[in-house]
């Protein structure tokens, strides 16, 4: 049993005689219809994904239990960190004033 429609037979005949202008017209319209359909599917999929991402995803984030925020620096930790930065700045300044002399390896 064959389930061929009149349209399928016309397309098959148009493919067989694709050099004729009438066949090219039919093939062009089929091609254009396929492109428009593909574009519509892509747009629908993009809209569906956008709705899923922006509507349902934030609801999932609300269910996540977050940990307590970490305690801020204590004054002693902050002073140690700032002192370390000051020492680093001093070492940098010393090396900029008296750069290390390196012998030329090509000689």
Short mmCIF file of C-alpha atoms in Angstrom, two decimals, residues 35-97:
data_model
loop_
_atom_site.label_atom_id
_atom_site.label_comp_id
_atom_site.label_asym_id
_atom_site.label_seq_id
_atom_site.Cartn_x
_atom_site.Cartn_y
_atom_site.Cartn_z
CA UNK A 35 13.06 27.44 5.49
CA UNK A 36 10.08 29.33 6.93
CA UNK A 37 8.99 26.24 8.88
CA UNK A 38 12.49 25.73 10.26
CA UNK A 39 12.64 29.40 11.26
CA UNK A 40 9.27 29.11 13.04
CA UNK A 41 10.47 26.03 14.93
CA UNK A 42 13.68 27.81 15.98
CA UNK A 43 11.74 30.87 17.17
CA UNK A 44 9.27 28.70 19.11
CA UNK A 45 12.12 26.75 20.71
CA UNK A 46 13.91 30.00 21.65
CA UNK A 47 10.78 31.42 23.26
CA UNK A 48 10.14 28.17 25.12
CA UNK A 49 13.73 28.05 26.38
CA UNK A 50 13.54 31.70 27.43
CA UNK A 51 10.36 31.10 29.38
CA UNK A 52 11.87 28.04 31.02
CA UNK A 53 15.08 29.85 31.90
CA UNK A 54 13.53 33.06 33.24
CA UNK A 55 10.38 31.73 34.89
CA UNK A 56 11.09 28.32 36.34
CA UNK A 57 14.84 28.60 37.00
CA UNK A 58 14.57 31.45 39.59
CA UNK A 59 11.97 29.39 41.44
CA UNK A 60 14.53 26.59 41.73
CA UNK A 61 17.08 29.03 43.18
CA UNK A 62 14.72 29.99 46.00
CA UNK A 63 14.74 26.42 47.29
CA UNK A 64 18.52 26.40 47.73
CA UNK A 65 19.51 26.99 51.34
CA UNK A 66 22.50 29.27 51.55
CA UNK A 67 25.20 28.99 54.17
CA UNK A 68 25.73 31.69 56.74
CA UNK A 69 27.86 34.58 55.53
CA UNK A 70 31.46 34.39 56.61
CA UNK A 71 32.58 36.61 59.41
CA UNK A 72 34.39 39.75 58.37
CA UNK A 73 38.06 40.35 59.12
CA UNK A 74 38.92 40.99 62.70
CA UNK A 75 41.05 44.02 63.41
CA UNK A 76 44.19 41.92 64.03
CA UNK A 77 43.78 39.96 60.78
CA UNK A 78 43.28 43.19 58.89
CA UNK A 79 46.40 44.73 60.43
CA UNK A 80 48.46 41.61 59.56
CA UNK A 81 47.25 41.75 55.97
CA UNK A 82 47.98 45.46 55.63
CA UNK A 83 51.42 44.97 57.18
CA UNK A 84 52.15 42.23 54.63
CA UNK A 85 51.20 44.58 51.80
CA UNK A 86 53.44 47.32 53.23
CA UNK A 87 56.40 44.91 53.44
CA UNK A 88 55.81 43.82 49.88
CA UNK A 89 55.73 47.46 48.72
CA UNK A 90 59.02 48.14 50.52
CA UNK A 91 60.71 45.13 48.86
CA UNK A 92 59.44 46.30 45.49
CA UNK A 93 60.77 49.82 46.04
CA UNK A 94 64.19 48.45 47.09
CA UNK A 95 64.48 46.33 43.97
CA UNK A 96 63.45 49.20 41.72
CA UNK A 97 66.19 51.42 43.16
#
